Amino acid sequence: MPLQLEPVKDEGDFAEIARVLYTSFGEPYNSLRQWFIPIHTTVEAALDEFASRLVQSWRKNQSHVHWIKALDTDDDNKIIGVAEWEVRTEIHNPDESQEPIVAYWHLEGPRREFAGKLLTSLKGFMKARMTRPHIELEQLVVLPTHRGLGTGKMLTEWGVQKADKLGIETCVESVPFAVPFYEKLGYGNVAGLDPEVKVDDAGKEWEEWAAEDLRVFLMWRPAGRDFRDEEDSLSGLSSSVTVSA
């Protein structure tokens, strides 16, 4: 199956990209999906709203955020995988804490509050540790029907090559089941986060959300080469930490 990588240049692609992300996050199930793509009425309505958010972000950040799509050239250039790479050649105010995130795409109420605490914790975890210029892999998915073809590797290598050209590090905040994949591609597992999202007087629903596996791991590749176990470390990190929102 011939595969081809192309940068996303048309905002019309995001309707298809939103569906690729939603489908891929469902197999295997990614417990973070519901916090990024909430379903208020129907799945189609949720995906339309999600695509609209992606377009707005793309318009705002095109100078330093690169969406790369993988196409199946045997199937009318169908998008079968996608990666979002954010280039940070300058780190502004690295010592400042993460600003609280308002998950406005959730309906007002406990779900919005929970999503805000969770996402603030996830963003704060990376902000506190990636204090040097780097490229972060914000999204990487491949449709379940097209896995095992090397698509994920191709999409990851795009960012690695760009980082090596710039002479900077790369990183990704990985869910647990994806850690071995990144390790095979030269990343080291240098820190972990089990988000603290509990609140006083939490209801049963909140406790059920918090009981899901929300852990993430900082996968890091030094500038210009693969990670070397027992030799490399990201200065100031312990192997396992907890960051509160």
PDB file of C-alpha atoms in Angstrom:
ATOM      1  CA  MET A   1       0.000   0.000   0.000  1.00  0.00           C
ATOM      2  CA  PRO A   2       1.749   3.207  -1.154  1.00  0.00           C
ATOM      3  CA  LEU A   3       1.746   5.844   1.593  1.00  0.00           C
ATOM      4  CA  GLN A   4       2.485   9.514   1.208  1.00  0.00           C
ATOM      5  CA  LEU A   5       3.079  12.273   3.768  1.00  0.00           C
ATOM      6  CA  GLU A   6       1.886  15.810   3.123  1.00  0.00           C
ATOM      7  CA  PRO A   7       1.563  18.927   5.272  1.00  0.00           C
ATOM      8  CA  VAL A   8      -2.004  20.046   5.889  1.00  0.00           C
ATOM      9  CA  LYS A   9      -2.564  23.209   3.851  1.00  0.00           C
ATOM     10  CA  ASP A  10      -6.334  23.238   3.495  1.00  0.00           C
ATOM     11  CA  GLU A  11      -8.615  23.764   6.489  1.00  0.00           C
ATOM     12  CA  GLY A  12     -11.133  21.535   4.741  1.00  0.00           C
ATOM     13  CA  ASP A  13      -8.980  18.551   5.752  1.00  0.00           C
ATOM     14  CA  PHE A  14      -9.886  18.944   9.411  1.00  0.00           C
ATOM     15  CA  ALA A  15     -13.346  17.427   9.053  1.00  0.00           C
ATOM     16  CA  GLU A  16     -11.663  14.178   8.009  1.00  0.00           C
ATOM     17  CA  ILE A  17      -8.817  14.610  10.512  1.00  0.00           C
ATOM     18  CA  ALA A  18     -11.309  14.994  13.390  1.00  0.00           C
ATOM     19  CA  ARG A  19     -12.854  11.652  12.466  1.00  0.00           C
ATOM     20  CA  VAL A  20      -9.468   9.967  12.154  1.00  0.00           C
ATOM     21  CA  LEU A  21      -8.529  11.220  15.631  1.00  0.00           C
ATOM     22  CA  TYR A  22     -11.829  10.128  17.197  1.00  0.00           C
ATOM     23  CA  THR A  23     -11.743   6.662  15.632  1.00  0.00           C
ATOM     24  CA  SER A  24      -8.093   6.062  16.458  1.00  0.00           C
ATOM     25  CA  PHE A  25      -8.493   7.178  20.083  1.00  0.00           C
ATOM     26  CA  GLY A  26     -11.210   4.569  20.445  1.00  0.00           C
ATOM     27  CA  GLU A  27      -9.104   1.507  19.529  1.00  0.00           C
ATOM     28  CA  PRO A  28      -7.522   0.878  21.928  1.00  0.00           C
ATOM     29  CA  TYR A  29      -9.625   3.108  24.110  1.00  0.00           C
ATOM     30  CA  ASN A  30      -7.823   6.278  25.196  1.00  0.00           C
ATOM     31  CA  SER A  31      -9.387   7.504  28.446  1.00  0.00           C
ATOM     32  CA  LEU A  32      -8.472  11.100  27.553  1.00  0.00           C
ATOM     33  CA  ARG A  33     -10.712  11.114  24.467  1.00  0.00           C
ATOM     34  CA  GLN A  34     -13.891  12.154  26.240  1.00  0.00           C
ATOM     35  CA  TRP A  35     -12.150  15.221  27.679  1.00  0.00           C
ATOM     36  CA  PHE A  36     -10.996  16.461  24.273  1.00  0.00           C
ATOM     37  CA  ILE A  37     -14.047  15.360  22.262  1.00  0.00           C
ATOM     38  CA  PRO A  38     -17.153  15.436  24.475  1.00  0.00           C
ATOM     39  CA  ILE A  39     -20.419  14.143  23.044  1.00  0.00           C
ATOM     40  CA  HIS A  40     -23.350  16.322  24.098  1.00  0.00           C
ATOM     41  CA  THR A  41     -25.911  15.103  21.560  1.00  0.00           C
ATOM     42  CA  THR A  42     -24.574  12.945  18.709  1.00  0.00           C
ATOM     43  CA  VAL A  43     -21.123  11.785  17.635  1.00  0.00           C
ATOM     44  CA  GLU A  44     -21.476  13.643  14.335  1.00  0.00           C
ATOM     45  CA  ALA A  45     -22.288  16.901  16.095  1.00  0.00           C
ATOM     46  CA  ALA A  46     -19.332  16.391  18.444  1.00  0.00           C
ATOM     47  CA  LEU A  47     -16.974  15.776  15.514  1.00  0.00           C
ATOM     48  CA  ASP A  48     -18.213  18.852  13.681  1.00  0.00           C
ATOM     49  CA  GLU A  49     -17.553  20.968  16.774  1.00  0.00           C
ATOM     50  CA  PHE A  50     -14.137  19.336  17.278  1.00  0.00           C
ATOM     51  CA  ALA A  51     -13.184  20.000  13.639  1.00  0.00           C
ATOM     52  CA  SER A  52     -14.184  23.645  14.082  1.00  0.00           C
ATOM     53  CA  ARG A  53     -11.865  23.939  17.098  1.00  0.00           C
ATOM     54  CA  LEU A  54      -9.024  22.344  15.141  1.00  0.00           C
ATOM     55  CA  VAL A  55      -9.497  24.831  12.301  1.00  0.00           C
ATOM     56  CA  GLN A  56      -9.495  27.801  14.691  1.00  0.00           C
ATOM     57  CA  SER A  57      -6.273  26.568  16.329  1.00  0.00           C
ATOM     58  CA  TRP A  58      -4.658  25.896  12.940  1.00  0.00           C
ATOM     59  CA  ARG A  59      -5.437  29.394  11.697  1.00  0.00           C
ATOM     60  CA  LYS A  60      -3.963  30.923  14.835  1.00  0.00           C
ATOM     61  CA  ASN A  61      -0.783  28.813  15.063  1.00  0.00           C
ATOM     62  CA  GLN A  62       0.300  28.038  11.494  1.00  0.00           C
ATOM     63  CA  SER A  63       3.669  29.745  11.990  1.00  0.00           C
ATOM     64  CA  HIS A  64       4.892  27.118  14.465  1.00  0.00           C
ATOM     65  CA  VAL A  65       2.416  24.201  14.424  1.00  0.00           C
ATOM     66  CA  HIS A  66       2.651  21.642  11.639  1.00  0.00           C
ATOM     67  CA  TRP A  67      -0.076  19.110  10.883  1.00  0.00           C
ATOM     68  CA  ILE A  68       1.187  16.217   8.755  1.00  0.00           C
ATOM     69  CA  LYS A  69      -1.229  13.801   7.121  1.00  0.00           C
ATOM     70  CA  ALA A  70      -0.533  10.284   5.855  1.00  0.00           C
ATOM     71  CA  LEU A  71      -2.423   9.408   2.685  1.00  0.00           C
ATOM     72  CA  ASP A  72      -3.352   6.039   1.194  1.00  0.00           C
ATOM     73  CA  THR A  73      -2.690   6.701  -2.491  1.00  0.00           C
ATOM     74  CA  ASP A  74      -4.503   3.480  -3.437  1.00  0.00           C
ATOM     75  CA  ASP A  75      -7.712   4.718  -1.806  1.00  0.00           C
ATOM     76  CA  ASP A  76      -8.292   8.158  -3.318  1.00  0.00           C
ATOM     77  CA  ASN A  77      -5.709   9.777  -1.003  1.00  0.00           C
ATOM     78  CA  LYS A  78      -7.716   8.897   2.084  1.00  0.00           C
ATOM     79  CA  ILE A  79      -6.208  10.284   5.312  1.00  0.00           C
ATOM     80  CA  ILE A  80      -5.203   7.236   7.354  1.00  0.00           C
ATOM     81  CA  GLY A  81      -2.946   8.893   9.920  1.00  0.00           C
ATOM     82  CA  VAL A  82      -2.024  12.314  11.229  1.00  0.00           C
ATOM     83  CA  ALA A  83       0.556  14.040  13.423  1.00  0.00           C
ATOM     84  CA  GLU A  84       0.592  17.485  14.986  1.00  0.00           C
ATOM     85  CA  TRP A  85       4.054  18.908  15.715  1.00  0.00           C
ATOM     86  CA  GLU A  86       4.558  22.158  17.623  1.00  0.00           C
ATOM     87  CA  VAL A  87       7.941  23.869  17.207  1.00  0.00           C
ATOM     88  CA  ARG A  88       9.134  25.906  20.197  1.00  0.00           C
ATOM     89  CA  THR A  89      12.448  27.536  19.325  1.00  0.00           C
ATOM     90  CA  GLU A  90      11.985  30.043  22.153  1.00  0.00           C
ATOM     91  CA  ILE A  91      10.689  29.232  25.626  1.00  0.00           C
ATOM     92  CA  HIS A  92       8.912  32.179  27.210  1.00  0.00           C
ATOM     93  CA  ASN A  93       8.640  32.471  30.999  1.00  0.00           C
ATOM     94  CA  PRO A  94       9.704  28.890  31.758  1.00  0.00           C
ATOM     95  CA  ASP A  95       9.535  29.485  35.521  1.00  0.00           C
ATOM     96  CA  GLU A  96       5.900  30.555  35.498  1.00  0.00           C
ATOM     97  CA  SER A  97       3.194  28.073  36.434  1.00  0.00           C
ATOM     98  CA  GLN A  98       0.716  26.827  33.883  1.00  0.00           C
ATOM     99  CA  GLU A  99      -2.294  29.103  33.583  1.00  0.00           C
ATOM    100  CA  PRO A 100      -5.554  27.302  34.416  1.00  0.00           C
ATOM    101  CA  ILE A 101      -7.250  25.952  31.298  1.00  0.00           C
ATOM    102  CA  VAL A 102     -10.990  26.536  30.848  1.00  0.00           C
ATOM    103  CA  ALA A 103     -12.442  23.626  28.881  1.00  0.00           C
ATOM    104  CA  TYR A 104     -15.037  25.816  27.157  1.00  0.00           C
ATOM    105  CA  TRP A 105     -16.036  23.046  24.748  1.00  0.00           C
ATOM    106  CA  HIS A 106     -17.699  21.204  27.645  1.00  0.00           C
ATOM    107  CA  LEU A 107     -21.089  22.213  28.971  1.00  0.00           C
ATOM    108  CA  GLU A 108     -20.920  24.257  32.136  1.00  0.00           C
ATOM    109  CA  GLY A 109     -20.812  22.030  35.193  1.00  0.00           C
ATOM    110  CA  PRO A 110     -18.698  19.258  36.747  1.00  0.00           C
ATOM    111  CA  ARG A 111     -17.441  17.877  33.414  1.00  0.00           C
ATOM    112  CA  ARG A 112     -16.043  21.246  32.405  1.00  0.00           C
ATOM    113  CA  GLU A 113     -14.393  21.652  35.806  1.00  0.00           C
ATOM    114  CA  PHE A 114     -12.884  18.159  35.689  1.00  0.00           C
ATOM    115  CA  ALA A 115     -11.600  18.642  32.132  1.00  0.00           C
ATOM    116  CA  GLY A 116     -10.026  21.960  33.095  1.00  0.00           C
ATOM    117  CA  LYS A 117      -8.201  20.488  36.073  1.00  0.00           C
ATOM    118  CA  LEU A 118      -7.018  17.504  34.050  1.00  0.00           C
ATOM    119  CA  LEU A 119      -5.756  19.495  31.058  1.00  0.00           C
ATOM    120  CA  THR A 120      -4.086  22.102  33.269  1.00  0.00           C
ATOM    121  CA  SER A 121      -2.241  19.281  35.012  1.00  0.00           C
ATOM    122  CA  LEU A 122      -1.166  17.689  31.722  1.00  0.00           C
ATOM    123  CA  LYS A 123       0.046  20.977  30.221  1.00  0.00           C
ATOM    124  CA  GLY A 124       1.758  22.016  33.454  1.00  0.00           C
ATOM    125  CA  PHE A 125       3.630  18.725  33.632  1.00  0.00           C
ATOM    126  CA  MET A 126       5.263  19.335  30.249  1.00  0.00           C
ATOM    127  CA  LYS A 127       5.768  23.080  30.721  1.00  0.00           C
ATOM    128  CA  ALA A 128       7.705  22.565  33.941  1.00  0.00           C
ATOM    129  CA  ARG A 129      10.095  20.096  32.316  1.00  0.00           C
ATOM    130  CA  MET A 130      10.594  21.096  28.691  1.00  0.00           C
ATOM    131  CA  THR A 131      12.387  24.370  29.405  1.00  0.00           C
ATOM    132  CA  ARG A 132      14.771  24.271  26.433  1.00  0.00           C
ATOM    133  CA  PRO A 133      13.893  24.749  22.741  1.00  0.00           C
ATOM    134  CA  HIS A 134      12.156  21.633  21.428  1.00  0.00           C
ATOM    135  CA  ILE A 135       9.498  20.182  19.144  1.00  0.00           C
ATOM    136  CA  GLU A 136       6.558  18.450  20.809  1.00  0.00           C
ATOM    137  CA  LEU A 137       4.429  15.801  19.167  1.00  0.00           C
ATOM    138  CA  GLU A 138       0.981  16.918  20.275  1.00  0.00           C
ATOM    139  CA  GLN A 139      -1.044  14.334  18.334  1.00  0.00           C
ATOM    140  CA  LEU A 140      -0.198  11.068  16.600  1.00  0.00           C
ATOM    141  CA  VAL A 141      -2.801   8.585  15.373  1.00  0.00           C
ATOM    142  CA  VAL A 142      -3.213   5.950  12.689  1.00  0.00           C
ATOM    143  CA  LEU A 143      -6.548   4.381  11.777  1.00  0.00           C
ATOM    144  CA  PRO A 144      -6.895   0.854  13.244  1.00  0.00           C
ATOM    145  CA  THR A 145      -7.496  -0.525   9.730  1.00  0.00           C
ATOM    146  CA  HIS A 146      -4.136   0.803   8.513  1.00  0.00           C
ATOM    147  CA  ARG A 147      -1.787  -0.039  11.369  1.00  0.00           C
ATOM    148  CA  GLY A 148       1.322  -2.163  11.002  1.00  0.00           C
ATOM    149  CA  LEU A 149       2.404  -0.429   7.779  1.00  0.00           C
ATOM    150  CA  GLY A 150       4.970   1.930   9.305  1.00  0.00           C
ATOM    151  CA  THR A 151       2.715   4.984   9.138  1.00  0.00           C
ATOM    152  CA  GLY A 152       3.251   6.009  12.761  1.00  0.00           C
ATOM    153  CA  LYS A 153       7.001   5.703  12.331  1.00  0.00           C
ATOM    154  CA  MET A 154       6.911   7.880   9.204  1.00  0.00           C
ATOM    155  CA  LEU A 155       4.874  10.570  10.956  1.00  0.00           C
ATOM    156  CA  THR A 156       7.202  10.520  13.969  1.00  0.00           C
ATOM    157  CA  GLU A 157      10.349  10.643  11.871  1.00  0.00           C
ATOM    158  CA  TRP A 158       9.070  13.787  10.159  1.00  0.00           C
ATOM    159  CA  GLY A 159       9.364  15.689  13.436  1.00  0.00           C
ATOM    160  CA  VAL A 160      12.615  14.029  14.466  1.00  0.00           C
ATOM    161  CA  GLN A 161      14.244  15.063  11.204  1.00  0.00           C
ATOM    162  CA  LYS A 162      13.011  18.638  11.604  1.00  0.00           C
ATOM    163  CA  ALA A 163      14.289  18.773  15.182  1.00  0.00           C
ATOM    164  CA  ASP A 164      17.694  17.404  14.182  1.00  0.00           C
ATOM    165  CA  LYS A 165      17.925  20.018  11.436  1.00  0.00           C
ATOM    166  CA  LEU A 166      17.178  22.738  14.001  1.00  0.00           C
ATOM    167  CA  GLY A 167      19.459  21.140  16.592  1.00  0.00           C
ATOM    168  CA  ILE A 168      16.764  20.843  19.267  1.00  0.00           C
ATOM    169  CA  GLU A 169      15.085  18.133  21.344  1.00  0.00           C
ATOM    170  CA  THR A 170      11.794  16.334  20.690  1.00  0.00           C
ATOM    171  CA  CYS A 171       9.207  15.105  23.155  1.00  0.00           C
ATOM    172  CA  VAL A 172       5.741  13.636  23.439  1.00  0.00           C
ATOM    173  CA  GLU A 173       3.329  13.206  26.337  1.00  0.00           C
ATOM    174  CA  SER A 174       2.424   9.544  25.875  1.00  0.00           C
ATOM    175  CA  VAL A 175      -0.376   7.388  27.210  1.00  0.00           C
ATOM    176  CA  PRO A 176       0.871   4.142  28.807  1.00  0.00           C
ATOM    177  CA  PHE A 177       0.203   1.731  25.929  1.00  0.00           C
ATOM    178  CA  ALA A 178       2.155   3.909  23.439  1.00  0.00           C
ATOM    179  CA  VAL A 179       5.374   4.080  25.502  1.00  0.00           C
ATOM    180  CA  PRO A 180       7.013   1.011  23.858  1.00  0.00           C
ATOM    181  CA  PHE A 181       6.329   2.486  20.404  1.00  0.00           C
ATOM    182  CA  TYR A 182       8.220   5.676  21.201  1.00  0.00           C
ATOM    183  CA  GLU A 183      11.032   3.785  22.888  1.00  0.00           C
ATOM    184  CA  LYS A 184      11.607   1.858  19.653  1.00  0.00           C
ATOM    185  CA  LEU A 185      11.922   5.177  17.817  1.00  0.00           C
ATOM    186  CA  GLY A 186      14.666   6.551  20.048  1.00  0.00           C
ATOM    187  CA  TYR A 187      12.759   8.211  22.876  1.00  0.00           C
ATOM    188  CA  GLY A 188      13.416   7.659  26.571  1.00  0.00           C
ATOM    189  CA  ASN A 189      10.766   7.477  29.276  1.00  0.00           C
ATOM    190  CA  VAL A 190      12.098  10.159  31.625  1.00  0.00           C
ATOM    191  CA  ALA A 191       9.103  11.132  33.795  1.00  0.00           C
ATOM    192  CA  GLY A 192       5.549  10.154  34.600  1.00  0.00           C
ATOM    193  CA  LEU A 193       2.425  11.901  35.797  1.00  0.00           C
ATOM    194  CA  ASP A 194      -0.653  10.573  37.533  1.00  0.00           C
ATOM    195  CA  PRO A 195      -2.833  13.707  37.437  1.00  0.00           C
ATOM    196  CA  GLU A 196      -4.302  14.854  40.732  1.00  0.00           C
ATOM    197  CA  VAL A 197      -7.880  15.738  39.887  1.00  0.00           C
ATOM    198  CA  LYS A 198      -9.650  14.977  43.125  1.00  0.00           C
ATOM    199  CA  VAL A 199     -11.668  17.673  44.879  1.00  0.00           C
ATOM    200  CA  ASP A 200     -13.435  17.944  48.213  1.00  0.00           C
ATOM    201  CA  ASP A 201     -16.985  16.635  48.266  1.00  0.00           C
ATOM    202  CA  ALA A 202     -16.622  14.986  44.865  1.00  0.00           C
ATOM    203  CA  GLY A 203     -19.690  13.184  43.667  1.00  0.00           C
ATOM    204  CA  LYS A 204     -19.830   9.597  42.472  1.00  0.00           C
ATOM    205  CA  GLU A 205     -19.515  10.620  38.802  1.00  0.00           C
ATOM    206  CA  TRP A 206     -16.385  12.680  39.502  1.00  0.00           C
ATOM    207  CA  GLU A 207     -14.829   9.776  41.413  1.00  0.00           C
ATOM    208  CA  GLU A 208     -15.517   7.466  38.463  1.00  0.00           C
ATOM    209  CA  TRP A 209     -13.766   9.886  36.074  1.00  0.00           C
ATOM    210  CA  ALA A 210     -10.785  10.164  38.408  1.00  0.00           C
ATOM    211  CA  ALA A 211     -10.543   6.365  38.733  1.00  0.00           C
ATOM    212  CA  GLU A 212      -9.778   5.952  35.016  1.00  0.00           C
ATOM    213  CA  ASP A 213      -6.184   5.485  33.904  1.00  0.00           C
ATOM    214  CA  LEU A 214      -5.193   9.078  33.138  1.00  0.00           C
ATOM    215  CA  ARG A 215      -1.440   8.559  33.456  1.00  0.00           C
ATOM    216  CA  VAL A 216       0.959  10.032  30.925  1.00  0.00           C
ATOM    217  CA  PHE A 217       4.707   9.720  30.409  1.00  0.00           C
ATOM    218  CA  LEU A 218       7.214  12.221  29.114  1.00  0.00           C
ATOM    219  CA  MET A 219       9.023  10.578  26.208  1.00  0.00           C
ATOM    220  CA  TRP A 220      12.134  12.577  25.326  1.00  0.00           C
ATOM    221  CA  ARG A 221      14.783  12.444  22.598  1.00  0.00           C
ATOM    222  CA  PRO A 222      17.969  14.518  22.925  1.00  0.00           C
ATOM    223  CA  ALA A 223      18.980  16.890  20.163  1.00  0.00           C
ATOM    224  CA  GLY A 224      20.608  15.098  17.236  1.00  0.00           C
ATOM    225  CA  ARG A 225      20.481  11.479  18.419  1.00  0.00           C
ATOM    226  CA  ASP A 226      18.453   8.722  20.045  1.00  0.00           C
ATOM    227  CA  PHE A 227      18.055   8.394  23.805  1.00  0.00           C
ATOM    228  CA  ARG A 228      20.704   6.310  25.569  1.00  0.00           C
ATOM    229  CA  ASP A 229      19.414   4.415  28.568  1.00  0.00           C
ATOM    230  CA  GLU A 230      21.410   4.913  31.814  1.00  0.00           C
ATOM    231  CA  GLU A 231      23.341   7.737  30.147  1.00  0.00           C
ATOM    232  CA  ASP A 232      20.789  10.407  29.286  1.00  0.00           C
ATOM    233  CA  SER A 233      18.473  12.311  31.574  1.00  0.00           C
ATOM    234  CA  LEU A 234      16.443  15.454  31.331  1.00  0.00           C
ATOM    235  CA  SER A 235      18.048  17.677  33.990  1.00  0.00           C
ATOM    236  CA  GLY A 236      16.111  18.022  37.200  1.00  0.00           C
ATOM    237  CA  LEU A 237      13.634  15.206  36.606  1.00  0.00           C
ATOM    238  CA  SER A 238      12.858  12.231  38.766  1.00  0.00           C
ATOM    239  CA  SER A 239      11.533   9.111  37.069  1.00  0.00           C
ATOM    240  CA  SER A 240       8.046   9.540  38.493  1.00  0.00           C
ATOM    241  CA  VAL A 241       6.362  12.750  39.646  1.00  0.00           C
ATOM    242  CA  THR A 242       2.877  14.057  40.333  1.00  0.00           C
ATOM    243  CA  VAL A 243       1.744  17.525  39.323  1.00  0.00           C
ATOM    244  CA  SER A 244      -1.442  19.011  40.674  1.00  0.00           C
ATOM    245  CA  ALA A 245      -3.686  21.323  38.698  1.00  0.00           C
TER     246      ALA A 245
END
